[in-house]
Amino acid sequence: MRIYGTPPSGLVRAVDRGDRRVVFLGHVLATERELRTAPIRELPGAYSCGIVTADEVELHTDRAGQFPFHISVRGHETLIAHHATLLAALHSRTPDPLSAAIQITCPNVLALTMGRSFFTDVGRYENVHHGPVLPLREALTEAVSRRGPGVSADFSGGIDSTSLAFLAAADGPVDAVVYHHEQLPAADLDAARRAAALSDRIRLSVVTGDRETLPYQGIDEAPAVPGLDLPAPGLRAHRSAAGLHANVPGGLAVPGLDWPAPGLLACRRAALRLDWARRSGGPVHLTGEGADALFQPPPSYLATLVRHGDLRRWAGHSARLSRLRQASALDLALRAARLAATSHGRALRVLARSLTRPPATTPPRPADAVAWWNVPGETAGWLTPRIRRELADLAADPATVRGLPPGLTPARHATLASLRSAAAAQRFLRTLGDHLGVRVHAPYLDDAVVGAVLDAPAPTPDPSRAKPQLADALTGLVPEPVLTRRTKGAYQAEEYAGARAARRRIAALLADSRLADLGVVDPAAVSDTLTRLNAGAPVPLSALGRLVALEVWLRG
């Protein structure tokens, strides 16, 4: 076992337990005594661990997937590492075109993403550890209190990050920060100021964005962000995300990001908050990442109501969701009924058939969310015919569907996929924070908090309230105006403005496309989408961001 470089403080801990050496990766919030005596998989925090004896290595990963293990086998040699890029360097692995296609078109189809990295023959180990199921209120309060007094926190004025700040304020003053763009406001600033006025322990600051902090700016140059001294994002970022930047055997430097994080495109905006957190001097900065995944019921839960025969709620909730999502209540109800009768395997076969047909250009509708997943036809049209066939073959392979647990519902699938995405987003924020000198934590992604939601009986959603499970758990601890806020900051205007401002840079990436070299995309098809974007037409912007992040990452 070897650690390359110097990991950030507290990210790696090790302890001897009899004839076992236990190595923890992540945020282990245990005391030294707990580390040596408490059950290994019941410690507070979010962490993966390796249990090493003379004969074997046993691995367990955290519930959300913030701290993955990757595996590569070559001949009689098996290597395990947190960073897939390290294994790719040591075993001469190359980027995987199929993983790139999945990332662009269907990143939320768990059967296709589980066990994969972005390198050929480098797998991702999937074996989460389970601890005791705590009440959500207890799990959350401990997750925050274990970070200690004096933390800083994001503070949008909504229920997610703002609730964490109020929980932390029980132990002392909290420096809080809200992001604001004057030309493209996201409706968070006023809510944050109202919420901060409810406690004399919340000290609110505002960081302000401008044209240069819009997403996509600087994607072809070194990011000009305060305190961040990095080359262009991607494989050339040789100072590792986890601080593992020493040379590996042969003089090869360990790259910084081993996955094409979409957060790369908005790193200047994120760095504003994190550089402020560094200057605030707190030991840890808290983010609300993970709350949407855990507490925002996906519309596909309507199918669960149908399966359970709860037809009164099915009809009533379809009507309520129709008003919230500006969709037809009848359309939502009928889609839910069809979804209730659609198995996961059948959904994969439908996906496979759709990939072999000419791509549709019909824009997605709000009701499309009542499904196992939603794959916009326009994004499939970006892929080359060959890679679409390979992706279809993978989706139709019976072995693919067997990779998921039996009894998985569409709603649980959506929650797990969203949780995985949140963990990846937090992993990027933690990476950026490490470079800036600030420790970034997400208490909602702690193992005990995730377990309190996923392992307890699922509550029946209430469309008339925002995240009722979270609000009920924190009643009396967080002011009611915070728990009852229905609006949420919307940053889509910044995404569109940034993409349009960077259209020439994006076009230049496509003109010399690494994804095209890999046989993944047809640049002309993506250029058609860019033309529509510049004309003001709606486009699948999230997918475009993932594609651009891949292009930037591959230029390492």
Coordinates of N, CA and C in Angstrom, one line a residue, residues 132-303:
P132 N -26.1 1.5 11.2 CA -27.4 1.5 11.8 C -28.2 2.7 11.3
V133 N -29.5 2.5 11.3 CA -30.4 3.6 10.8 C -30.8 4.5 11.9
L134 N -30.3 5.7 11.8 CA -30.6 6.7 12.9 C -31.8 7.6 12.4
P135 N -32.5 8.2 13.3 CA -33.5 9.2 12.9 C -32.8 10.3 12.2
L136 N -33.5 10.9 11.2 CA -32.9 11.9 10.3 C -32.4 13.1 11.1
R137 N -33.3 13.5 12.1 CA -32.9 14.7 12.9 C -31.6 14.4 13.6
E138 N -31.4 13.3 14.2 CA -30.2 13.0 15.0 C -29.0 12.9 14.0
A139 N -29.2 12.2 12.9 CA -28.1 12.1 11.9 C -27.6 13.4 11.4
L140 N -28.5 14.3 11.1 CA -28.1 15.6 10.6 C -27.5 16.5 11.7
T141 N -28.0 16.6 12.8 CA -27.5 17.4 13.9 C -26.1 16.9 14.2
E142 N -25.9 15.6 14.3 CA -24.5 15.1 14.6 C -23.6 15.4 13.4
A143 N -24.1 15.3 12.2 CA -23.2 15.5 11.0 C -22.7 17.0 11.0
V144 N -23.5 17.9 11.5 CA -23.0 19.3 11.5 C -22.2 19.5 12.8
S145 N -22.6 19.1 13.9 CA -21.8 19.3 15.2 C -20.5 18.7 15.1
R146 N -20.3 17.6 14.5 CA -19.0 16.9 14.4 C -18.0 17.7 13.6
R147 N -18.5 18.7 12.8 CA -17.5 19.6 12.1 C -16.9 20.6 13.0
G148 N -17.5 20.8 14.2 CA -16.9 21.7 15.1 C -17.4 23.1 15.0
P149 N -17.2 23.9 16.0 CA -17.7 25.3 15.9 C -16.8 26.1 15.0
G150 N -17.3 27.3 14.6 CA -16.5 28.2 13.8 C -16.5 28.0 12.3
V151 N -17.4 27.1 11.8 CA -17.4 26.8 10.4 C -18.0 27.9 9.6
S152 N -17.7 27.9 8.3 CA -18.4 28.8 7.3 C -19.4 28.0 6.5
A153 N -20.3 28.6 5.8 CA -21.3 27.9 5.1 C -21.9 28.7 4.0
D154 N -22.2 27.9 2.9 CA -23.1 28.5 1.9 C -24.4 28.9 2.5
F155 N -25.1 29.9 2.0 CA -26.3 30.4 2.6 C -27.2 31.0 1.5
S156 N -28.0 30.2 0.9 CA -28.8 30.7 -0.2 C -30.1 31.2 0.2
G157 N -30.5 31.0 1.5 CA -31.8 31.4 2.0 C -32.8 30.3 1.8
G158 N -32.5 29.2 1.1 CA -33.4 28.1 1.0 C -33.2 27.1 2.1
I159 N -33.9 26.0 2.0 CA -33.9 25.0 3.1 C -32.6 24.2 3.2
D160 N -31.9 24.1 2.1 CA -30.7 23.2 2.1 C -29.5 23.7 2.9
S161 N -28.8 24.6 2.2 CA -27.5 25.1 2.9 C -27.9 25.9 4.1
T162 N -28.9 26.7 4.0 CA -29.3 27.6 5.1 C -29.6 26.9 6.4
S163 N -30.3 25.7 6.3 CA -30.5 24.9 7.5 C -29.3 24.4 8.1
L164 N -28.3 24.0 7.3 CA -27.0 23.6 7.9 C -26.3 24.8 8.7
A165 N -26.4 26.0 8.1 CA -25.8 27.1 8.8 C -26.5 27.3 10.2
F166 N -27.9 27.2 10.2 CA -28.6 27.4 11.5 C -28.2 26.3 12.5
L167 N -28.1 25.0 12.0 CA -27.6 24.0 12.9 C -26.2 24.3 13.5
A168 N -25.3 24.7 12.6 CA -24.0 25.1 13.1 C -24.0 26.2 14.0
A169 N -25.0 27.2 13.9 CA -25.0 28.3 14.7 C -25.4 28.0 16.2
A170 N -25.9 26.8 16.4 CA -26.1 26.3 17.8 C -24.9 26.2 18.6
D171 N -23.7 26.0 17.9 CA -22.4 25.9 18.5 C -21.6 27.1 18.5
G172 N -22.1 28.2 17.9 CA -21.3 29.4 17.8 C -21.6 30.2 16.5
P173 N -20.9 31.4 16.4 CA -21.1 32.2 15.2 C -20.7 31.4 13.9
V174 N -21.4 31.8 12.8 CA -21.2 31.2 11.5 C -21.0 32.3 10.5
D175 N -19.9 32.2 9.7 CA -19.8 33.1 8.6 C -20.4 32.4 7.4
A176 N -21.4 33.2 6.8 CA -22.2 32.6 5.7 C -22.0 33.4 4.5
V177 N -22.2 32.8 3.3 CA -22.0 33.5 2.0 C -23.0 33.1 1.0
V178 N -23.5 34.1 0.3 CA -24.5 33.9 -0.8 C -23.9 34.5 -2.1
Y179 N -24.1 33.8 -3.2 CA -23.6 34.3 -4.5 C -24.7 35.1 -5.2
H180 N -24.3 36.1 -5.9 CA -25.3 37.0 -6.6 C -24.7 37.5 -7.8
H181 N -25.4 37.5 -8.9 CA -25.0 38.1 -10.2 C -26.0 39.2 -10.5
E182 N -25.6 40.5 -10.5 CA -26.5 41.6 -10.6 C -27.3 41.6 -11.9
Q183 N -26.7 41.2 -13.0 CA -27.4 41.2 -14.3 C -28.3 40.0 -14.5
L184 N -27.9 38.9 -13.8 CA -28.7 37.7 -13.9 C -29.0 37.1 -12.5
P185 N -29.9 37.8 -11.8 CA -30.1 37.4 -10.4 C -30.9 36.1 -10.3
A186 N -30.5 35.3 -9.3 CA -31.1 33.9 -9.1 C -32.2 33.9 -8.0
A187 N -32.5 35.0 -7.5 CA -33.6 35.2 -6.5 C -33.2 34.6 -5.1
D188 N -31.9 34.5 -4.9 CA -31.4 34.0 -3.6 C -31.0 35.1 -2.6
L189 N -30.6 36.2 -3.1 CA -30.0 37.3 -2.3 C -31.0 37.8 -1.2
D190 N -32.2 38.1 -1.7 CA -33.2 38.7 -0.7 C -33.6 37.6 0.3
A191 N -33.7 36.4 -0.2 CA -34.1 35.3 0.8 C -33.0 35.1 1.8
A192 N -31.8 35.1 1.3 CA -30.6 34.9 2.3 C -30.6 36.1 3.3
R193 N -30.8 37.3 2.9 CA -30.8 38.4 3.9 C -31.9 38.3 4.9
R194 N -33.1 37.9 4.4 CA -34.2 37.7 5.4 C -33.9 36.6 6.4
A195 N -33.3 35.5 5.9 CA -33.0 34.4 6.8 C -31.9 34.7 7.7
A196 N -30.9 35.5 7.3 CA -29.8 35.8 8.2 C -30.2 36.7 9.3
A197 N -31.3 37.5 9.0 CA -31.8 38.5 10.0 C -32.5 37.7 11.2
L198 N -32.7 36.4 11.0 CA -33.4 35.6 12.0 C -32.4 35.2 13.1
S199 N -31.1 35.4 13.0 CA -30.2 34.9 14.0 C -29.0 35.9 14.1
D200 N -28.7 36.3 15.3 CA -27.5 37.2 15.5 C -26.2 36.4 15.4
R201 N -26.3 35.1 15.2 CA -25.0 34.3 15.0 C -24.7 34.1 13.6
I202 N -25.6 34.5 12.7 CA -25.3 34.3 11.2 C -24.7 35.6 10.7
R203 N -23.5 35.6 10.2 CA -22.8 36.8 9.6 C -22.8 36.6 8.1
L204 N -23.6 37.3 7.4 CA -23.8 37.1 6.0 C -22.9 38.0 5.1
S205 N -22.2 37.4 4.2 CA -21.5 38.1 3.2 C -22.0 37.8 1.8
V206 N -21.8 38.7 0.8 CA -22.2 38.5 -0.5 C -21.0 38.5 -1.5
V207 N -20.9 37.5 -2.3 CA -19.9 37.5 -3.4 C -20.6 37.7 -4.7
T208 N -20.1 38.6 -5.5 CA -20.8 39.0 -6.7 C -20.0 38.5 -8.0
G209 N -20.8 37.9 -8.9 CA -20.3 37.4 -10.1 C -20.3 38.5 -11.2
D210 N -19.6 38.3 -12.3 CA -19.7 39.2 -13.4 C -19.6 38.3 -14.7
R211 N -19.3 39.0 -15.8 CA -19.2 38.3 -17.1 C -18.1 37.2 -17.1
E212 N -17.0 37.5 -16.4 CA -15.9 36.5 -16.4 C -16.2 35.3 -15.5
T213 N -17.2 35.4 -14.6 CA -17.5 34.2 -13.8 C -18.6 33.4 -14.3
L214 N -19.2 33.7 -15.5 CA -20.2 32.9 -16.1 C -19.7 31.6 -16.5
P215 N -20.5 30.6 -16.5 CA -20.1 29.2 -16.9 C -19.5 29.3 -18.4
Y216 N -18.6 28.4 -18.6 CA -17.9 28.3 -19.9 C -16.8 29.3 -20.2
Q217 N -16.7 30.3 -19.3 CA -15.6 31.3 -19.6 C -14.3 30.7 -19.1
G218 N -13.3 30.9 -20.0 CA -11.9 30.5 -19.7 C -11.7 29.0 -19.9
I219 N -12.6 28.3 -20.7 CA -12.4 26.9 -20.8 C -11.2 26.5 -21.7
D220 N -10.7 27.5 -22.4 CA -9.5 27.2 -23.2 C -8.2 27.9 -22.7
E221 N -8.3 28.3 -21.5 CA -7.1 28.9 -20.9 C -7.0 28.7 -19.4
A222 N -5.9 29.1 -18.8 CA -5.8 28.9 -17.3 C -6.9 29.7 -16.6
P223 N -7.7 29.1 -15.7 CA -8.7 29.8 -15.0 C -8.2 30.9 -14.1
A224 N -8.7 32.1 -14.4 CA -8.2 33.2 -13.6 C -9.2 33.4 -12.4
V225 N -8.9 32.6 -11.3 CA -9.7 32.7 -10.1 C -8.8 33.0 -9.0
P226 N -9.4 33.7 -8.0 CA -8.5 34.1 -6.8 C -7.9 32.9 -6.1
G227 N -6.6 33.0 -6.0 CA -5.9 32.0 -5.2 C -5.7 30.6 -5.9
L228 N -6.2 30.5 -7.1 CA -6.1 29.2 -7.8 C -5.0 29.3 -8.9
D229 N -4.0 28.5 -8.7 CA -2.9 28.5 -9.7 C -2.8 27.2 -10.3
L230 N -3.6 27.0 -11.4 CA -3.7 25.7 -12.1 C -3.5 26.0 -13.6
P231 N -3.0 25.0 -14.3 CA -3.1 25.0 -15.8 C -4.5 24.8 -16.2
A232 N -4.8 24.7 -17.5 CA -6.1 24.5 -18.0 C -6.7 23.2 -17.3
P233 N -8.0 23.2 -17.0 CA -8.6 22.1 -16.4 C -8.5 20.8 -17.2
G234 N -8.6 19.7 -16.5 CA -8.5 18.4 -17.2 C -7.3 17.7 -16.9
L235 N -6.8 16.8 -17.8 CA -5.7 15.9 -17.4 C -4.4 16.7 -17.3
R236 N -4.3 17.9 -17.7 CA -3.1 18.7 -17.5 C -3.0 19.3 -16.1
A237 N -4.0 19.2 -15.3 CA -4.0 19.7 -14.0 C -3.2 18.8 -13.1
H238 N -1.9 18.8 -13.1 CA -1.0 17.8 -12.5 C -1.0 17.9 -11.0
R239 N -1.5 19.0 -10.4 CA -1.6 19.1 -9.0 C -2.9 18.4 -8.6
S240 N -2.9 17.3 -8.0 CA -4.0 16.4 -7.8 C -5.1 17.0 -7.0
A241 N -6.4 16.6 -7.3 CA -7.5 17.0 -6.6 C -7.4 16.7 -5.1
A242 N -6.8 15.6 -4.8 CA -6.7 15.2 -3.4 C -5.3 15.6 -2.8
G243 N -4.6 16.4 -3.5 CA -3.2 16.7 -3.1 C -2.2 15.7 -3.4
L244 N -2.6 14.7 -4.2 CA -1.7 13.6 -4.5 C -0.9 13.9 -5.8
H245 N 0.0 14.8 -5.7 CA 0.7 15.4 -6.9 C 2.1 15.0 -7.0
A246 N 2.6 14.1 -6.2 CA 4.0 13.6 -6.3 C 4.1 12.7 -7.5
N247 N 5.3 12.5 -7.9 CA 5.6 11.7 -9.1 C 5.4 10.2 -8.8
V248 N 4.7 9.5 -9.7 CA 4.6 8.0 -9.6 C 5.8 7.4 -10.3
P249 N 6.0 6.1 -10.1 CA 7.2 5.5 -10.8 C 7.3 5.8 -12.3
G250 N 8.5 6.1 -12.7 CA 8.7 6.5 -14.1 C 8.6 8.0 -14.3
G251 N 8.4 8.8 -13.3 CA 8.4 10.2 -13.4 C 7.1 10.8 -13.9
L252 N 6.0 10.0 -14.0 CA 4.8 10.4 -14.5 C 4.0 11.1 -13.4
A253 N 3.5 12.3 -13.6 CA 2.8 13.1 -12.6 C 1.3 12.6 -12.6
V254 N 0.8 12.5 -11.4 CA -0.6 12.1 -11.2 C -1.5 13.3 -11.6
P255 N -2.4 13.1 -12.5 CA -3.3 14.2 -12.9 C -4.3 14.6 -11.8
G256 N -4.9 15.8 -12.0 CA -5.7 16.3 -10.9 C -7.1 15.7 -11.0
L257 N -7.8 15.7 -12.1 CA -9.2 15.2 -12.2 C -9.2 13.9 -13.0
D258 N -9.7 12.9 -12.5 CA -9.8 11.6 -13.2 C -11.2 11.4 -13.8
W259 N -12.0 12.4 -13.8 CA -13.3 12.3 -14.5 C -13.6 13.7 -15.0
P260 N -14.4 13.8 -16.1 CA -14.7 15.1 -16.7 C -15.8 15.8 -15.9
A261 N -15.5 16.4 -14.8 CA -16.5 17.1 -14.0 C -17.1 18.3 -14.6
P262 N -18.5 18.3 -14.8 CA -19.1 19.5 -15.4 C -18.9 20.7 -14.6
G263 N -18.5 20.6 -13.3 CA -18.2 21.8 -12.5 C -17.0 22.5 -13.0
L264 N -16.2 21.9 -13.8 CA -15.1 22.6 -14.5 C -15.5 23.9 -15.2
L265 N -16.7 23.8 -15.8 CA -17.2 24.9 -16.6 C -17.6 26.1 -15.8
A266 N -17.9 25.9 -14.5 CA -18.3 27.0 -13.7 C -17.3 27.2 -12.5
C267 N -16.1 26.8 -12.7 CA -15.1 26.8 -11.6 C -14.9 28.2 -11.1
R268 N -14.9 29.2 -12.0 CA -14.7 30.6 -11.5 C -15.8 31.0 -10.5
R269 N -17.0 30.7 -10.9 CA -18.1 31.0 -10.0 C -18.0 30.3 -8.6
A270 N -17.7 29.0 -8.6 CA -17.5 28.3 -7.4 C -16.3 28.8 -6.6
A271 N -15.3 29.2 -7.3 CA -14.1 29.7 -6.6 C -14.3 31.0 -5.9
L272 N -15.3 31.8 -6.3 CA -15.6 33.0 -5.6 C -16.0 32.7 -4.1
R273 N -16.9 31.7 -4.0 CA -17.4 31.4 -2.7 C -16.3 30.7 -1.9
L274 N -15.5 29.8 -2.5 CA -14.6 29.0 -1.7 C -13.4 29.9 -1.3
D275 N -13.0 30.8 -2.2 CA -11.9 31.7 -1.8 C -12.4 32.6 -0.6
W276 N -13.6 33.1 -0.7 CA -14.2 33.8 0.5 C -14.1 32.9 1.7
A277 N -14.5 31.6 1.6 CA -14.4 30.7 2.7 C -13.0 30.6 3.3
R278 N -12.0 30.6 2.4 CA -10.6 30.5 2.9 C -10.3 31.7 3.7
R279 N -10.7 32.9 3.2 CA -10.3 34.1 3.9 C -11.1 34.2 5.2
S280 N -12.3 33.6 5.3 CA -13.0 33.7 6.6 C -12.3 32.9 7.7
G281 N -11.5 32.0 7.4 CA -10.6 31.3 8.4 C -11.3 30.2 9.1
G282 N -12.5 29.7 8.7 CA -13.1 28.6 9.4 C -12.4 27.3 9.1
P283 N -12.5 26.3 10.0 CA -11.9 25.0 9.8 C -12.5 24.2 8.7
V284 N -13.8 24.4 8.4 CA -14.5 23.7 7.4 C -15.5 24.6 6.8
H285 N -15.8 24.4 5.5 CA -16.9 25.2 4.8 C -18.0 24.2 4.4
L286 N -19.2 24.5 4.8 CA -20.3 23.5 4.5 C -21.1 23.9 3.3
T287 N -21.5 22.9 2.5 CA -22.3 23.1 1.3 C -23.6 22.3 1.5
G288 N -24.6 22.6 0.8 CA -25.9 21.9 0.9 C -26.0 20.8 -0.2
E289 N -24.9 20.4 -0.8 CA -25.0 19.4 -1.9 C -25.6 18.1 -1.3
G290 N -26.5 17.5 -2.1 CA -27.1 16.3 -1.7 C -28.5 16.4 -1.2
A291 N -28.9 17.6 -0.8 CA -30.3 17.7 -0.2 C -31.3 17.5 -1.3
D292 N -31.1 18.1 -2.5 CA -32.1 17.9 -3.6 C -32.2 16.4 -3.9
A293 N -31.1 15.6 -4.0 CA -31.2 14.2 -4.3 C -32.0 13.4 -3.2
L294 N -31.8 13.8 -2.0 CA -32.4 13.0 -0.9 C -33.8 13.4 -0.6
F295 N -34.1 14.6 -0.7 CA -35.4 15.1 -0.2 C -36.4 15.7 -1.2
Q296 N -35.9 15.8 -2.5 CA -36.9 16.3 -3.5 C -37.4 15.1 -4.3
P297 N -38.6 14.6 -4.0 CA -39.2 13.4 -4.6 C -39.2 13.6 -6.1
P298 N -38.7 12.6 -6.9 CA -38.7 12.7 -8.3 C -40.2 12.4 -8.8
P299 N -40.6 13.1 -9.9 CA -42.0 12.9 -10.4 C -42.4 11.4 -10.6
S300 N -41.4 10.5 -10.8 CA -41.7 9.1 -11.1 C -42.2 8.4 -9.8
Y301 N -42.3 9.1 -8.7 CA -42.9 8.5 -7.5 C -44.4 8.2 -7.8
L302 N -45.0 9.0 -8.7 CA -46.4 8.7 -9.1 C -46.6 7.3 -9.4
A303 N -45.6 6.6 -10.1 CA -45.8 5.2 -10.5 C -45.8 4.3 -9.2

